[in-house]
mmCIF file of C-alpha atoms in Angstrom:
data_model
loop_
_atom_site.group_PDB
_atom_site.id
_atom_site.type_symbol
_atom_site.label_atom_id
_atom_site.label_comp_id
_atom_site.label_asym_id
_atom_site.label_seq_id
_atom_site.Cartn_x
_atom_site.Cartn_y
_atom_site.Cartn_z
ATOM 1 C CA UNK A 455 -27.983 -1.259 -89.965
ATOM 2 C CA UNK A 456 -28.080 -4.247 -87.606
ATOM 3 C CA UNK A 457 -30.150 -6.650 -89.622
ATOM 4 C CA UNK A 458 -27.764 -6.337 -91.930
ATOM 5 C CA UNK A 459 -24.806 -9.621 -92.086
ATOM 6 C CA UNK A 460 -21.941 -7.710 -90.827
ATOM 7 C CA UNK A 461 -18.874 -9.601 -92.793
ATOM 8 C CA UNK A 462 -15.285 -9.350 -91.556
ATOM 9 C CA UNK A 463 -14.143 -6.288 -94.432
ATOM 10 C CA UNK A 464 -17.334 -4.321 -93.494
ATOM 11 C CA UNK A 465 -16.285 -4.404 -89.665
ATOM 12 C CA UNK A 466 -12.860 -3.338 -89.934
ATOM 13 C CA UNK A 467 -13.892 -0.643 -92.365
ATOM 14 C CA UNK A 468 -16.497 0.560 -90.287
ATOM 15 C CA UNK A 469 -14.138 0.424 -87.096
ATOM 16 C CA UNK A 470 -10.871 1.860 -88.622
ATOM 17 C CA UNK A 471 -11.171 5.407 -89.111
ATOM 18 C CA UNK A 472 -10.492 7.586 -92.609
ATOM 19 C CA UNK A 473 -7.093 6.819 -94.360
ATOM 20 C CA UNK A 474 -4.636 9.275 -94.041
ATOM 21 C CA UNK A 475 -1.752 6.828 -95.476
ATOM 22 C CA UNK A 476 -1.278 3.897 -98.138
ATOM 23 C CA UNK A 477 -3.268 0.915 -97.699
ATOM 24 C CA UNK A 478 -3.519 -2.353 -98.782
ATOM 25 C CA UNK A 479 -6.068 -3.527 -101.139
ATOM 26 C CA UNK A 480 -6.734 -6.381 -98.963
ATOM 27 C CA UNK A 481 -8.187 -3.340 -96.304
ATOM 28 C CA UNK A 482 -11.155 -3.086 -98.778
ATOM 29 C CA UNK A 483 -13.846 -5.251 -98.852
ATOM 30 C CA UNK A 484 -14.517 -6.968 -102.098
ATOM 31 C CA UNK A 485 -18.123 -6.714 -102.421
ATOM 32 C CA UNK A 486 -20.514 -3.610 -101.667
ATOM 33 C CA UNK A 487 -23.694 -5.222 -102.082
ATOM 34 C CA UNK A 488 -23.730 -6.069 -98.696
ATOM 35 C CA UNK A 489 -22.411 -2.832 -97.384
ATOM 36 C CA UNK A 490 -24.795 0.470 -96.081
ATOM 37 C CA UNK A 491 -24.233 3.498 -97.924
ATOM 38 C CA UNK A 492 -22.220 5.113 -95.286
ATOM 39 C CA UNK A 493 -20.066 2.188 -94.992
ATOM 40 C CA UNK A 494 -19.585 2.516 -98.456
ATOM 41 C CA UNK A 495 -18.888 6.353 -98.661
ATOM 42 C CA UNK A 496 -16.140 5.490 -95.687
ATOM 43 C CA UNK A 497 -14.677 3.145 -97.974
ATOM 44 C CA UNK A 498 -14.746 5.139 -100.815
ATOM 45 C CA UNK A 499 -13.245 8.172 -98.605
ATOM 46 C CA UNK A 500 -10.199 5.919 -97.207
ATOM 47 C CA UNK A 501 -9.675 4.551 -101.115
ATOM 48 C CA UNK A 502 -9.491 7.901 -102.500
ATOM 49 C CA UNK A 503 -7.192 8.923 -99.545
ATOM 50 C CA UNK A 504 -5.087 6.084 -99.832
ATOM 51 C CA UNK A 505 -5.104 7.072 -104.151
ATOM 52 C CA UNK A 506 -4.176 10.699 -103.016
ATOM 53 C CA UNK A 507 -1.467 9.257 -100.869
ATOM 54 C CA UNK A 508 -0.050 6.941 -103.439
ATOM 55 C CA UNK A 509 0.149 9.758 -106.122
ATOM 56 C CA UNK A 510 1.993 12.128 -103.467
ATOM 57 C CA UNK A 511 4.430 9.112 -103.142
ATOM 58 C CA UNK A 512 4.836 8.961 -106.698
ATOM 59 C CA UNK A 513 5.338 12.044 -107.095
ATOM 60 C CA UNK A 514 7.991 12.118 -104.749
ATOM 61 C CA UNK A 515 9.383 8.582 -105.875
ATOM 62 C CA UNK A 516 10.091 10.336 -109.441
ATOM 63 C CA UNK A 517 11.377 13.818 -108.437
ATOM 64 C CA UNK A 518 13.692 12.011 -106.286
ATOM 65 C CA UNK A 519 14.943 9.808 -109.721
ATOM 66 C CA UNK A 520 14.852 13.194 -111.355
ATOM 67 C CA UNK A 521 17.366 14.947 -108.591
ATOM 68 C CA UNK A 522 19.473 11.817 -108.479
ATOM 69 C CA UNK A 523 19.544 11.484 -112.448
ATOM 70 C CA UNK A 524 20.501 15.378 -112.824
ATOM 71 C CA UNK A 525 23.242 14.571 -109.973
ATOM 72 C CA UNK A 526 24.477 11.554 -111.605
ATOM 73 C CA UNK A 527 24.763 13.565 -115.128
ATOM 74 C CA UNK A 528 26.557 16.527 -113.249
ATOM 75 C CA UNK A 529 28.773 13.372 -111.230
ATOM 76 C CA UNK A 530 29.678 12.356 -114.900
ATOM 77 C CA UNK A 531 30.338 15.360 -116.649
ATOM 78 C CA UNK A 532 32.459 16.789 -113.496
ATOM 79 C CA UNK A 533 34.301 13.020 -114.405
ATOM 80 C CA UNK A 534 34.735 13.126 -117.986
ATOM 81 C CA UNK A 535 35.859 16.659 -117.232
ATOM 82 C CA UNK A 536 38.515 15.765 -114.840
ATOM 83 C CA UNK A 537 39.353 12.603 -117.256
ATOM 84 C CA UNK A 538 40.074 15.236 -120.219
ATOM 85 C CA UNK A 539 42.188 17.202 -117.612
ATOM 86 C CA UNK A 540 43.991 14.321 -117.293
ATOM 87 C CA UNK A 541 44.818 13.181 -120.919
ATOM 88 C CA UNK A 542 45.914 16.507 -121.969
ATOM 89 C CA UNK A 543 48.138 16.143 -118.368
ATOM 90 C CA UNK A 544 49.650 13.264 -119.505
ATOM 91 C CA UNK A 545 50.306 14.783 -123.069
ATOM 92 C CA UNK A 546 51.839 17.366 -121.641
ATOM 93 C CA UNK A 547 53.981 15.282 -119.750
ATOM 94 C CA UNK A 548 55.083 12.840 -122.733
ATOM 95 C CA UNK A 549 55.829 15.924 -125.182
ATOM 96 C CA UNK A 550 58.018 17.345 -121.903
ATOM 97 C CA UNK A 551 59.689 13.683 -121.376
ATOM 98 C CA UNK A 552 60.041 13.635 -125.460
ATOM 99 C CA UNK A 553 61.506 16.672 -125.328
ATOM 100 C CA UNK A 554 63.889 16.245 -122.234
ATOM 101 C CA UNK A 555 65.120 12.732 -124.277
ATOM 102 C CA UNK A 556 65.955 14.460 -127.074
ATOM 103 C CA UNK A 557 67.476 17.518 -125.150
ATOM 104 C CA UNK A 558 69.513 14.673 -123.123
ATOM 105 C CA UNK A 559 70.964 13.152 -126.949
ATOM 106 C CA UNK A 560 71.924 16.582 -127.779
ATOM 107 C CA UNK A 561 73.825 17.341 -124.723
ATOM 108 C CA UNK A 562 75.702 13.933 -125.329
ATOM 109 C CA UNK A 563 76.436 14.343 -128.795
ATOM 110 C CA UNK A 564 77.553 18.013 -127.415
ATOM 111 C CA UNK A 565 79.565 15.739 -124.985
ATOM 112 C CA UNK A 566 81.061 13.408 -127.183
ATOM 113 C CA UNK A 567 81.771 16.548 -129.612
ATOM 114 C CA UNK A 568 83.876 18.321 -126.362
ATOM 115 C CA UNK A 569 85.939 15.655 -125.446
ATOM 116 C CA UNK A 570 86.994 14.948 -129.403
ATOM 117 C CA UNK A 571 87.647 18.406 -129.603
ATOM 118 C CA UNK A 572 89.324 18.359 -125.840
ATOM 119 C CA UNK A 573 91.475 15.154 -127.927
ATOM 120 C CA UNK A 574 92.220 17.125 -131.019
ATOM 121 C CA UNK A 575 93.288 20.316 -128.719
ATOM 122 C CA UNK A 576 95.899 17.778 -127.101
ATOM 123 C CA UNK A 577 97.252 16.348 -129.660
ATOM 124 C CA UNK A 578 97.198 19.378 -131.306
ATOM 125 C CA UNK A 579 99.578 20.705 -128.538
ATOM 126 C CA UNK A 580 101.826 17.530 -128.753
ATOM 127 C CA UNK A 581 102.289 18.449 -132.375
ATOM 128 C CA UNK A 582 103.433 21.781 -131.860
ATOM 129 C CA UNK A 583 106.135 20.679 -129.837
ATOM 130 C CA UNK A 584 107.536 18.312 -132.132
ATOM 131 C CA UNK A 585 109.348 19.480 -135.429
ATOM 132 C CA UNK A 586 109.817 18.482 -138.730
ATOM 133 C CA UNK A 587 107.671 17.799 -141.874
ATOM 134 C CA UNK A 588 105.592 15.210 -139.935
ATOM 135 C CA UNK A 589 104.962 17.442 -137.475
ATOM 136 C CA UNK A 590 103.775 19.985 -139.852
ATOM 137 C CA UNK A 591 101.629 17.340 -141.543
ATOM 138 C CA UNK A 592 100.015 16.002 -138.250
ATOM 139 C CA UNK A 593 98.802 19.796 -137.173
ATOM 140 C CA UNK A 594 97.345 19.907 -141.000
ATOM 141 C CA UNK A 595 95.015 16.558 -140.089
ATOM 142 C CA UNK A 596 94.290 18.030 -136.959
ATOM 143 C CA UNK A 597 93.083 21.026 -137.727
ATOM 144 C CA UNK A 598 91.110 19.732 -140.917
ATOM 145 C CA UNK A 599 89.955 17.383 -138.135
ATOM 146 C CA UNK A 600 88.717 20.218 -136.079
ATOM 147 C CA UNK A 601 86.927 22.225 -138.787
ATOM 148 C CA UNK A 602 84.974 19.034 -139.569
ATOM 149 C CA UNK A 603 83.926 18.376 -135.879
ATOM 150 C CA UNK A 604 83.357 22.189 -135.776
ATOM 151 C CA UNK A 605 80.695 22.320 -138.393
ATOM 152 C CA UNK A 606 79.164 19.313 -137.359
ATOM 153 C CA UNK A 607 80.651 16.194 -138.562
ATOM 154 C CA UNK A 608 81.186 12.796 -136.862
ATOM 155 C CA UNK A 609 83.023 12.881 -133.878
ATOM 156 C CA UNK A 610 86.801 11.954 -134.029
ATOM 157 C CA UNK A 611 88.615 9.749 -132.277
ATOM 158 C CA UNK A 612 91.973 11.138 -132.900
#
């Protein structure tokens, strides 16, 4: 062993002891031919160590990708979820502000149909207290008036 050259890669092979972690390739020498056999079953040792080492992180490296890809689906199905939630929310709350809008017309037409009925009522009244034909003719329009607001008909403005 000492007649033979001793080159810088066989030295640090045969001083560093069995690889128990990742290494370089630089840590291995390039050429055997100058190497004994038990330098060379050292080096053969620490590269299938550092193989075994580098397949365990591999391993690792893709269940990790696999746990973060299954999280990320869940993430976006949990989102889509919540973003369905909140289309049919906002549906809901355009058929309820459709619906108040149109509720809100009908209680002014209702409105508008009061107070021309509140008119006729008046007027109605004031009729009564005159007399004569014209009187009789006026409480005639009214009511006529009346029956047409009544069923449904444009309201009047007197």
């Amino acid at each position: 062993m000492d007649d033979l050259p001793a080159s810088s890669d066989s030295a640090l092979v045969a001083a560093s002891p069995e690889c128990k972690g990742i290494r370089a390739t630089s840590d291995f020498p390039r050429d055997l031919s100058g190497l004994s056999p038990e330098q060379i079953a050292h080096t053969y040792s620490a590269m299938r160590n550092s193989h075994a080492s580098l397949a365990r992180a591999r391993g690792q490296l893709q269940r990790r990708s696999r746990e973060l890809r299954e999280a990320r689906d869940r993430f976006l199905a949990t989102l889509y979820g919540y973003e369905e939630r909140l289309v049919a929310i906002g549906k809901e709350k355009a058929e309820a502000l459709s619906l108040a809008q149109e509720l809100n017309r009908e209680l002014e037409l209702f409105e508008g149909k009061q107070e021309a009925l509140d008119r006729l009522l008046t007027d109605l009244d004031e009729a009564k207290e005159q007399a004569g034909f014209w009187s009789i003719l006026r409480i005639t329009e009214l009511i006529a008036k009346m029956r047409d607001l009544l069923r449904g008909g444009a309201s009047s403005n007197g």
